[in-house]
PDB file of C-alpha atoms in Angstrom:
ATOM      1  CA  MET A   1     -21.617  -4.844  -2.455  1.00 50.00           C
ATOM      2  CA  ALA A   2     -22.036  -6.391   0.917  1.00 56.00           C
ATOM      3  CA  LYS A   3     -21.637  -3.931   3.728  1.00 75.00           C
ATOM      4  CA  SER A   4     -18.022  -3.497   4.795  1.00 87.00           C
ATOM      5  CA  LYS A   5     -17.397  -4.253   8.420  1.00 92.00           C
ATOM      6  CA  PRO A   6     -14.509  -2.446  10.112  1.00 96.00           C
ATOM      7  CA  ARG A   7     -12.690  -3.913  13.085  1.00 97.00           C
ATOM      8  CA  VAL A   8     -10.022  -2.216  15.187  1.00 97.00           C
ATOM      9  CA  LYS A   9      -7.773  -3.327  18.015  1.00 97.00           C
ATOM     10  CA  VAL A  10      -6.752  -0.512  20.362  1.00 97.00           C
ATOM     11  CA  PRO A  11      -5.524  -0.944  23.955  1.00 97.00           C
ATOM     12  CA  LYS A  12      -8.112   0.264  26.506  1.00 97.00           C
ATOM     13  CA  LYS A  13      -5.485   1.969  28.651  1.00 96.00           C
ATOM     14  CA  ALA A  14      -1.879   3.044  28.497  1.00 97.00           C
ATOM     15  CA  ALA A  15       0.675   5.074  30.427  1.00 97.00           C
ATOM     16  CA  LYS A  16       1.429   8.634  29.331  1.00 96.00           C
ATOM     17  CA  GLY A  17       4.036   8.631  26.574  1.00 95.00           C
ATOM     18  CA  ASP A  18       3.546   4.951  25.721  1.00 95.00           C
ATOM     19  CA  LEU A  19       3.929   3.719  22.188  1.00 96.00           C
ATOM     20  CA  ILE A  20       0.783   1.709  21.434  1.00 97.00           C
ATOM     21  CA  THR A  21       0.125  -0.571  18.477  1.00 97.00           C
ATOM     22  CA  ILE A  22      -3.145  -0.302  16.592  1.00 98.00           C
ATOM     23  CA  LYS A  23      -4.432  -2.942  14.207  1.00 98.00           C
ATOM     24  CA  THR A  24      -7.306  -2.408  11.813  1.00 98.00           C
ATOM     25  CA  LEU A  25      -9.129  -4.649   9.377  1.00 97.00           C
ATOM     26  CA  ILE A  26     -12.122  -4.006   7.160  1.00 97.00           C
ATOM     27  CA  SER A  27     -13.989  -6.534   5.042  1.00 96.00           C
ATOM     28  CA  HIS A  28     -13.842  -5.479   1.405  1.00 95.00           C
ATOM     29  CA  LYS A  29     -13.263  -7.408  -1.827  1.00 94.00           C
ATOM     30  CA  MET A  30     -10.816  -4.759  -3.157  1.00 94.00           C
ATOM     31  CA  GLU A  31     -11.585  -5.454  -6.823  1.00 93.00           C
ATOM     32  CA  SER A  32      -8.390  -4.348  -8.566  1.00 91.00           C
ATOM     33  CA  GLY A  33      -9.801  -3.438 -11.990  1.00 91.00           C
ATOM     34  CA  GLN A  34      -7.244  -5.765 -13.598  1.00 88.00           C
ATOM     35  CA  ARG A  35      -9.404  -8.897 -13.635  1.00 89.00           C
ATOM     36  CA  LYS A  36     -11.804 -10.018 -16.384  1.00 89.00           C
ATOM     37  CA  ASP A  37     -15.110 -11.852 -16.063  1.00 89.00           C
ATOM     38  CA  LYS A  38     -16.007 -15.091 -17.934  1.00 91.00           C
ATOM     39  CA  GLU A  39     -16.891 -13.146 -21.107  1.00 92.00           C
ATOM     40  CA  GLY A  40     -13.560 -11.360 -21.042  1.00 90.00           C
ATOM     41  CA  ASN A  41     -14.958  -8.001 -20.005  1.00 92.00           C
ATOM     42  CA  PRO A  42     -12.882  -6.118 -17.472  1.00 92.00           C
ATOM     43  CA  ILE A  43     -14.380  -6.052 -13.971  1.00 92.00           C
ATOM     44  CA  PRO A  44     -14.429  -2.402 -12.874  1.00 94.00           C
ATOM     45  CA  ARG A  45     -12.187  -1.309 -10.034  1.00 93.00           C
ATOM     46  CA  SER A  46     -13.851  -1.051  -6.629  1.00 95.00           C
ATOM     47  CA  ILE A  47     -11.543  -0.533  -3.685  1.00 95.00           C
ATOM     48  CA  ILE A  48     -11.126   1.374  -0.459  1.00 96.00           C
ATOM     49  CA  ASN A  49      -8.782   4.175  -1.485  1.00 96.00           C
ATOM     50  CA  LYS A  50      -8.087   5.997   1.769  1.00 97.00           C
ATOM     51  CA  PHE A  51      -7.667   5.131   5.429  1.00 98.00           C
ATOM     52  CA  THR A  52      -7.282   7.720   8.171  1.00 98.00           C
ATOM     53  CA  CYS A  53      -6.732   7.503  11.909  1.00 98.00           C
ATOM     54  CA  ASP A  54      -7.504  10.629  13.995  1.00 97.00           C
ATOM     55  CA  PHE A  55      -6.804  11.059  17.681  1.00 97.00           C
ATOM     56  CA  ASN A  56      -8.830  13.800  19.400  1.00 96.00           C
ATOM     57  CA  GLY A  57      -9.456  15.426  16.027  1.00 95.00           C
ATOM     58  CA  GLN A  58      -5.820  15.353  14.856  1.00 95.00           C
ATOM     59  CA  VAL A  59      -4.699  13.057  12.024  1.00 97.00           C
ATOM     60  CA  VAL A  60      -1.994  10.760  13.384  1.00 97.00           C
ATOM     61  CA  PHE A  61      -1.756   8.192  10.598  1.00 98.00           C
ATOM     62  CA  ALA A  62      -3.186   7.910   7.102  1.00 98.00           C
ATOM     63  CA  CYS A  63      -2.722   5.725   4.075  1.00 98.00           C
ATOM     64  CA  ASP A  64      -3.485   6.223   0.374  1.00 98.00           C
ATOM     65  CA  ILE A  65      -4.495   2.816  -0.879  1.00 97.00           C
ATOM     66  CA  GLU A  66      -4.021   1.445  -4.371  1.00 96.00           C
ATOM     67  CA  PRO A  67      -5.423  -1.727  -5.982  1.00 94.00           C
ATOM     68  CA  ALA A  68      -2.355  -3.779  -4.999  1.00 95.00           C
ATOM     69  CA  ILE A  69      -3.565  -3.885  -1.391  1.00 96.00           C
ATOM     70  CA  SER A  70      -5.087  -7.293  -0.610  1.00 95.00           C
ATOM     71  CA  ALA A  71      -8.783  -7.957  -0.059  1.00 94.00           C
ATOM     72  CA  ASN A  72      -9.934  -7.106   3.477  1.00 96.00           C
ATOM     73  CA  PRO A  73      -7.276  -4.418   3.905  1.00 97.00           C
ATOM     74  CA  PHE A  74      -5.265  -4.673   7.102  1.00 97.00           C
ATOM     75  CA  PHE A  75      -3.123  -1.961   8.669  1.00 98.00           C
ATOM     76  CA  GLU A  76      -0.911  -2.003  11.711  1.00 98.00           C
ATOM     77  CA  PHE A  77       0.804   1.161  12.978  1.00 98.00           C
ATOM     78  CA  SER A  78       1.875   2.890  16.170  1.00 97.00           C
ATOM     79  CA  VAL A  79       0.809   5.988  18.041  1.00 97.00           C
ATOM     80  CA  ARG A  80       2.483   7.690  21.011  1.00 96.00           C
ATOM     81  CA  VAL A  81      -0.287   8.655  23.447  1.00 96.00           C
ATOM     82  CA  GLU A  82       0.087  11.614  25.798  1.00 95.00           C
ATOM     83  CA  GLU A  83      -3.533  11.988  26.944  1.00 96.00           C
ATOM     84  CA  SER A  84      -6.822  10.127  27.153  1.00 97.00           C
ATOM     85  CA  GLY A  85      -9.070  10.448  24.182  1.00 97.00           C
ATOM     86  CA  THR A  86     -10.813   8.911  21.232  1.00 98.00           C
ATOM     87  CA  PHE A  87      -9.435   7.397  18.086  1.00 98.00           C
ATOM     88  CA  LYS A  88     -11.553   7.762  14.987  1.00 98.00           C
ATOM     89  CA  PHE A  89     -10.877   5.479  12.041  1.00 98.00           C
ATOM     90  CA  THR A  90     -12.213   6.291   8.591  1.00 98.00           C
ATOM     91  CA  TRP A  91     -12.191   4.252   5.397  1.00 98.00           C
ATOM     92  CA  VAL A  92     -13.262   5.801   2.085  1.00 97.00           C
ATOM     93  CA  ASP A  93     -14.674   3.564  -0.654  1.00 96.00           C
ATOM     94  CA  ASP A  94     -14.393   4.241  -4.419  1.00 96.00           C
ATOM     95  CA  ASP A  95     -18.223   4.344  -4.499  1.00 94.00           C
ATOM     96  CA  GLY A  96     -18.229   7.261  -2.057  1.00 94.00           C
ATOM     97  CA  SER A  97     -19.223   5.265   1.028  1.00 95.00           C
ATOM     98  CA  VAL A  98     -17.419   6.143   4.230  1.00 96.00           C
ATOM     99  CA  TYR A  99     -17.005   3.582   6.998  1.00 97.00           C
ATOM    100  CA  GLU A 100     -16.176   4.759  10.505  1.00 97.00           C
ATOM    101  CA  LYS A 101     -15.247   3.273  13.828  1.00 97.00           C
ATOM    102  CA  THR A 102     -14.140   4.834  17.094  1.00 97.00           C
ATOM    103  CA  ALA A 103     -12.208   3.552  20.110  1.00 98.00           C
ATOM    104  CA  ASP A 104     -11.466   5.201  23.459  1.00 97.00           C
ATOM    105  CA  ILE A 105      -8.247   4.993  25.393  1.00 97.00           C
ATOM    106  CA  ALA A 106      -7.579   5.970  29.010  1.00 97.00           C
ATOM    107  CA  VAL A 107      -4.087   7.347  29.577  1.00 96.00           C
ATOM    108  CA  GLN A 108      -2.698   7.644  33.113  1.00 92.00           C
TER     109      GLN A 108
ATOM    110  CA  MET B   1       4.818  -5.863 -55.335  1.00 49.00           C
ATOM    111  CA  SER B   2       1.688  -7.726 -54.385  1.00 49.00           C
ATOM    112  CA  HIS B   3      -0.640  -6.499 -51.690  1.00 57.00           C
ATOM    113  CA  HIS B   4      -1.931  -9.982 -50.945  1.00 60.00           C
ATOM    114  CA  VAL B   5      -1.299 -11.148 -47.467  1.00 58.00           C
ATOM    115  CA  THR B   6       1.010 -14.071 -47.839  1.00 65.00           C
ATOM    116  CA  ARG B   7       1.348 -16.756 -45.231  1.00 64.00           C
ATOM    117  CA  ARG B   8       4.714 -15.335 -44.256  1.00 63.00           C
ATOM    118  CA  THR B   9       3.507 -11.761 -43.698  1.00 58.00           C
ATOM    119  CA  ALA B  10       0.484 -13.068 -41.814  1.00 59.00           C
ATOM    120  CA  MET B  11       2.790 -14.975 -39.480  1.00 59.00           C
ATOM    121  CA  ALA B  12       4.975 -11.914 -38.995  1.00 60.00           C
ATOM    122  CA  LEU B  13       1.961  -9.742 -38.216  1.00 55.00           C
ATOM    123  CA  GLY B  14       0.610 -12.325 -35.825  1.00 55.00           C
ATOM    124  CA  GLY B  15       3.946 -12.496 -34.101  1.00 53.00           C
ATOM    125  CA  ALA B  16       4.172  -8.744 -33.768  1.00 52.00           C
ATOM    126  CA  ALA B  17       0.616  -8.581 -32.422  1.00 51.00           C
ATOM    127  CA  LEU B  18       1.416 -11.278 -29.895  1.00 48.00           C
ATOM    128  CA  VAL B  19       4.455  -9.388 -28.686  1.00 47.00           C
ATOM    129  CA  ALA B  20       2.450  -6.177 -28.470  1.00 47.00           C
ATOM    130  CA  GLY B  21      -0.349  -7.988 -26.651  1.00 45.00           C
ATOM    131  CA  VAL B  22       1.969  -9.461 -24.076  1.00 46.00           C
ATOM    132  CA  ALA B  23       3.680  -6.110 -23.550  1.00 45.00           C
ATOM    133  CA  GLY B  24       0.262  -4.544 -22.981  1.00 46.00           C
ATOM    134  CA  ILE B  25      -0.675  -6.639 -19.974  1.00 50.00           C
ATOM    135  CA  THR B  26       2.643  -7.128 -18.345  1.00 56.00           C
ATOM    136  CA  PRO B  27       4.275  -5.424 -15.565  1.00 64.00           C
ATOM    137  CA  ALA B  28       4.585  -1.827 -15.015  1.00 62.00           C
ATOM    138  CA  HIS B  29       7.464  -0.572 -17.073  1.00 67.00           C
ATOM    139  CA  ALA B  30      10.457   0.755 -15.310  1.00 72.00           C
ATOM    140  CA  SER B  31       9.439   4.175 -16.575  1.00 85.00           C
ATOM    141  CA  GLU B  32       6.119   4.084 -14.716  1.00 90.00           C
ATOM    142  CA  ILE B  33       7.913   3.277 -11.461  1.00 92.00           C
ATOM    143  CA  ASP B  34      10.380   6.108 -12.092  1.00 92.00           C
ATOM    144  CA  GLU B  35       7.468   8.431 -12.834  1.00 93.00           C
ATOM    145  CA  ARG B  36       5.782   7.553  -9.564  1.00 95.00           C
ATOM    146  CA  ILE B  37       9.030   8.041  -7.653  1.00 95.00           C
ATOM    147  CA  SER B  38       9.814  11.418  -9.200  1.00 94.00           C
ATOM    148  CA  GLU B  39       6.202  12.502  -8.647  1.00 95.00           C
ATOM    149  CA  PHE B  40       6.716  11.640  -4.968  1.00 96.00           C
ATOM    150  CA  THR B  41      10.166  13.205  -4.589  1.00 96.00           C
ATOM    151  CA  GLY B  42       9.563  16.128  -6.920  1.00 95.00           C
ATOM    152  CA  GLY B  43      12.714  15.104  -8.757  1.00 92.00           C
ATOM    153  CA  ALA B  44      14.962  15.181  -5.682  1.00 93.00           C
ATOM    154  CA  GLU B  45      17.651  12.535  -5.332  1.00 93.00           C
ATOM    155  CA  ALA B  46      16.875   9.744  -2.855  1.00 94.00           C
ATOM    156  CA  GLN B  47      19.701   8.488  -0.651  1.00 94.00           C
ATOM    157  CA  SER B  48      19.966   4.874   0.406  1.00 94.00           C
ATOM    158  CA  GLY B  49      19.523   3.639   3.956  1.00 91.00           C
ATOM    159  CA  ARG B  50      17.270   4.314   6.966  1.00 95.00           C
ATOM    160  CA  ILE B  51      14.386   2.238   5.567  1.00 97.00           C
ATOM    161  CA  SER B  52      13.896  -1.409   6.298  1.00 97.00           C
ATOM    162  CA  ILE B  53      11.390  -3.456   4.342  1.00 97.00           C
ATOM    163  CA  ASP B  54      10.097  -6.481   6.183  1.00 96.00           C
ATOM    164  CA  ALA B  55       8.644  -8.984   3.711  1.00 96.00           C
ATOM    165  CA  PRO B  56       8.954 -12.741   3.274  1.00 95.00           C
ATOM    166  CA  GLU B  57      11.820 -13.912   1.070  1.00 94.00           C
ATOM    167  CA  ILE B  58       9.395 -16.322  -0.575  1.00 94.00           C
ATOM    168  CA  ALA B  59       5.674 -15.578  -0.600  1.00 93.00           C
ATOM    169  CA  GLU B  60       3.574 -18.664  -1.242  1.00 88.00           C
ATOM    170  CA  ASN B  61       0.388 -16.774  -1.961  1.00 90.00           C
ATOM    171  CA  GLY B  62       0.733 -13.677  -4.105  1.00 92.00           C
ATOM    172  CA  ASN B  63      -2.775 -12.570  -3.119  1.00 92.00           C
ATOM    173  CA  THR B  64      -1.790 -11.601   0.373  1.00 93.00           C
ATOM    174  CA  VAL B  65       1.856 -10.879   1.051  1.00 95.00           C
ATOM    175  CA  PRO B  66       2.619  -9.288   4.419  1.00 96.00           C
ATOM    176  CA  ILE B  67       4.836  -6.225   4.255  1.00 97.00           C
ATOM    177  CA  GLY B  68       6.212  -3.990   6.968  1.00 97.00           C
ATOM    178  CA  ILE B  69       8.044  -0.704   6.486  1.00 98.00           C
ATOM    179  CA  THR B  70      10.159   0.862   9.215  1.00 97.00           C
ATOM    180  CA  VAL B  71      12.073   4.115   8.820  1.00 97.00           C
ATOM    181  CA  ASP B  72      14.758   5.088  11.281  1.00 96.00           C
ATOM    182  CA  SER B  73      13.745   8.488  12.678  1.00 96.00           C
ATOM    183  CA  PRO B  74      13.398  10.152  16.108  1.00 96.00           C
ATOM    184  CA  MET B  75       9.821  11.191  15.167  1.00 96.00           C
ATOM    185  CA  THR B  76       9.966  14.510  17.020  1.00 95.00           C
ATOM    186  CA  ASP B  77       8.073  17.657  16.041  1.00 95.00           C
ATOM    187  CA  ASP B  78      10.968  18.958  13.959  1.00 95.00           C
ATOM    188  CA  ASP B  79      12.441  15.692  12.690  1.00 96.00           C
ATOM    189  CA  PHE B  80      10.012  13.036  11.501  1.00 97.00           C
ATOM    190  CA  VAL B  81       9.041  10.911   8.529  1.00 97.00           C
ATOM    191  CA  GLU B  82       6.198  12.540   6.615  1.00 97.00           C
ATOM    192  CA  ALA B  83       5.335   9.809   4.148  1.00 97.00           C
ATOM    193  CA  VAL B  84       6.490   6.540   2.644  1.00 98.00           C
ATOM    194  CA  ILE B  85       5.419   5.319  -0.783  1.00 98.00           C
ATOM    195  CA  VAL B  86       5.504   1.595  -1.516  1.00 97.00           C
ATOM    196  CA  LEU B  87       5.744   0.409  -5.124  1.00 97.00           C
ATOM    197  CA  ALA B  88       5.815  -3.054  -6.701  1.00 95.00           C
ATOM    198  CA  ALA B  89       7.921  -3.108  -9.870  1.00 93.00           C
ATOM    199  CA  GLY B  90       6.450  -6.287 -11.335  1.00 91.00           C
ATOM    200  CA  ASN B  91       2.723  -5.650 -10.893  1.00 91.00           C
ATOM    201  CA  PRO B  92       0.499  -4.453 -13.765  1.00 90.00           C
ATOM    202  CA  ARG B  93       0.398  -1.088 -11.937  1.00 91.00           C
ATOM    203  CA  PRO B  94       3.272  -0.234  -9.612  1.00 94.00           C
ATOM    204  CA  GLY B  95       1.352   1.576  -6.847  1.00 95.00           C
ATOM    205  CA  VAL B  96       0.737  -0.254  -3.564  1.00 96.00           C
ATOM    206  CA  ALA B  97       0.200   2.346  -0.848  1.00 97.00           C
ATOM    207  CA  THR B  98       1.441   5.617   0.623  1.00 98.00           C
ATOM    208  CA  PHE B  99       1.707   5.838   4.413  1.00 98.00           C
ATOM    209  CA  HIS B 100       1.449   9.250   6.068  1.00 98.00           C
ATOM    210  CA  PHE B 101       3.031   9.585   9.494  1.00 98.00           C
ATOM    211  CA  SER B 102       3.065  12.370  12.075  1.00 97.00           C
ATOM    212  CA  PRO B 103       5.210  13.119  15.143  1.00 96.00           C
ATOM    213  CA  ALA B 104       2.402  11.476  17.161  1.00 96.00           C
ATOM    214  CA  SER B 105       3.152   8.209  15.364  1.00 96.00           C
ATOM    215  CA  GLY B 106       6.046   7.730  17.787  1.00 94.00           C
ATOM    216  CA  GLU B 107       7.797   5.527  15.275  1.00 95.00           C
ATOM    217  CA  ALA B 108       7.616   5.442  11.485  1.00 97.00           C
ATOM    218  CA  ALA B 109       6.443   1.878  11.097  1.00 97.00           C
ATOM    219  CA  ALA B 110       3.435   0.359   9.364  1.00 98.00           C
ATOM    220  CA  LYS B 111       2.345  -3.057   8.180  1.00 98.00           C
ATOM    221  CA  THR B 112      -0.184  -4.140   5.603  1.00 98.00           C
ATOM    222  CA  ARG B 113      -0.841  -6.962   3.128  1.00 96.00           C
ATOM    223  CA  MET B 114      -0.402  -6.619  -0.600  1.00 95.00           C
ATOM    224  CA  ARG B 115      -0.888  -8.429  -3.891  1.00 94.00           C
ATOM    225  CA  LEU B 116       2.104  -9.454  -5.967  1.00 94.00           C
ATOM    226  CA  ALA B 117       1.621 -10.763  -9.505  1.00 91.00           C
ATOM    227  CA  LYS B 118       5.009 -12.513  -9.598  1.00 91.00           C
ATOM    228  CA  THR B 119       8.538 -12.484  -8.225  1.00 93.00           C
ATOM    229  CA  GLN B 120       9.644  -8.862  -8.200  1.00 94.00           C
ATOM    230  CA  ASP B 121      11.278  -5.932  -6.451  1.00 95.00           C
ATOM    231  CA  ILE B 122       9.466  -3.880  -3.852  1.00 96.00           C
ATOM    232  CA  VAL B 123      10.573  -0.251  -3.699  1.00 96.00           C
ATOM    233  CA  ALA B 124       9.978   2.061  -0.735  1.00 97.00           C
ATOM    234  CA  VAL B 125      10.770   5.783  -0.765  1.00 97.00           C
ATOM    235  CA  ALA B 126      10.494   7.919   2.380  1.00 97.00           C
ATOM    236  CA  ARG B 127      10.048  11.681   2.590  1.00 97.00           C
ATOM    237  CA  MET B 128      11.503  13.275   5.731  1.00 97.00           C
ATOM    238  CA  SER B 129      10.256  16.485   7.345  1.00 96.00           C
ATOM    239  CA  ASP B 130      13.496  18.255   6.305  1.00 95.00           C
ATOM    240  CA  GLY B 131      12.730  17.506   2.630  1.00 95.00           C
ATOM    241  CA  SER B 132      15.290  14.733   2.162  1.00 96.00           C
ATOM    242  CA  PHE B 133      14.409  11.365   0.630  1.00 97.00           C
ATOM    243  CA  TYR B 134      15.534   7.805   1.264  1.00 97.00           C
ATOM    244  CA  ARG B 135      14.994   4.733  -0.880  1.00 97.00           C
ATOM    245  CA  GLU B 136      15.220   0.982  -0.376  1.00 96.00           C
ATOM    246  CA  ASN B 137      14.560  -2.071  -2.576  1.00 95.00           C
ATOM    247  CA  ARG B 138      13.725  -5.624  -1.615  1.00 95.00           C
ATOM    248  CA  THR B 139      13.106  -8.690  -3.779  1.00 95.00           C
ATOM    249  CA  VAL B 140      10.199 -10.990  -2.957  1.00 95.00           C
ATOM    250  CA  LYS B 141       9.862 -14.372  -4.663  1.00 94.00           C
ATOM    251  CA  VAL B 142       6.275 -15.375  -5.348  1.00 93.00           C
ATOM    252  CA  THR B 143       5.196 -18.985  -5.701  1.00 88.00           C
ATOM    253  CA  ILE B 144       2.264 -18.905  -8.128  1.00 67.00           C
ATOM    254  CA  GLY B 145      -0.705 -20.992  -7.096  1.00 39.00           C
ATOM    255  CA  GLY B 146       0.183 -20.941  -3.454  1.00 35.00           C
ATOM    256  CA  CYS B 147       0.694 -24.719  -3.162  1.00 35.00           C
ATOM    257  CA  GLY B 148       3.752 -24.327  -1.003  1.00 35.00           C
ATOM    258  CA  GLY B 149       7.273 -24.746  -2.177  1.00 34.00           C
TER     259      GLY B 149
END
C-alpha cells in the first residue's frame, strides 16, 4: 500500500506539571476485512493494530486498535509533563511495518 | 414418504438458508460482547459510573464517528485507570479499541474516530489500578448514507 504518513501535534513548550494535549493522525486505509470486492471475494484485513506513545523511554499512552477504527486513525490524549524530553510515537501495521515519529518538548 | 424435493420443502429450505445467511453477517451477538467483556475483566463484576462516553447522539456518517472516553480518576501512582476497552454491540465484530493509560497520562481521557455499521450501543469498560471495573453504555443513532437527517 501507499506509504503511511504519520502526523503529530505536540506543544513545543509547557510549564512543569502541565497537562498537555497530544493529537496524532496517520494515513492508512484501515481495510476492515469485512468488505468484499466486485467478484464477492472478501478483501483481506489490513489495519494498524497498535499505537504507542513513549516519553523519555517510558510508555505513557497506548492503544490496541481493531478494525472498527476509521481510516486514517486519529488519537487525542493527554500527558502530564514534569521534565523536558522527547515523545516517540509508534504505529504497528498488520503487515509488520512500523511507522515512527518523534517530537521534543521543553518544560520550564 | 417421497424423497423428492417438493416446491414446499424447497421454499422452506430456502427460507431457512436465508435466515441463516442473514444471521451469519449481522451484528456481533450479545454473547461475543459478553465474551470480550469477561476476557477484559477476568469475570469480575463491573460497577456503573465514573465513565463518560462522548459521542454524537446522531452520527450522519457511520464511517467516521467521533468518540471520546473520560474516566473519573485522580491518576496518581497508586490510583489510576489502567485500561479502557471500547466495544460496539451492533458491528459485525464488537471490538473497537483498548486504551492503555498510565499515571503520566494526567487524566484518563482519549478520543478517536470509529466505524459504526448501524444504530447501536457503545459499551466502555474501565479497569482501575486497584482491580475494580466500571462500565458505561451509550446509544448512537447512525444515519446510513450520510446524507444528513
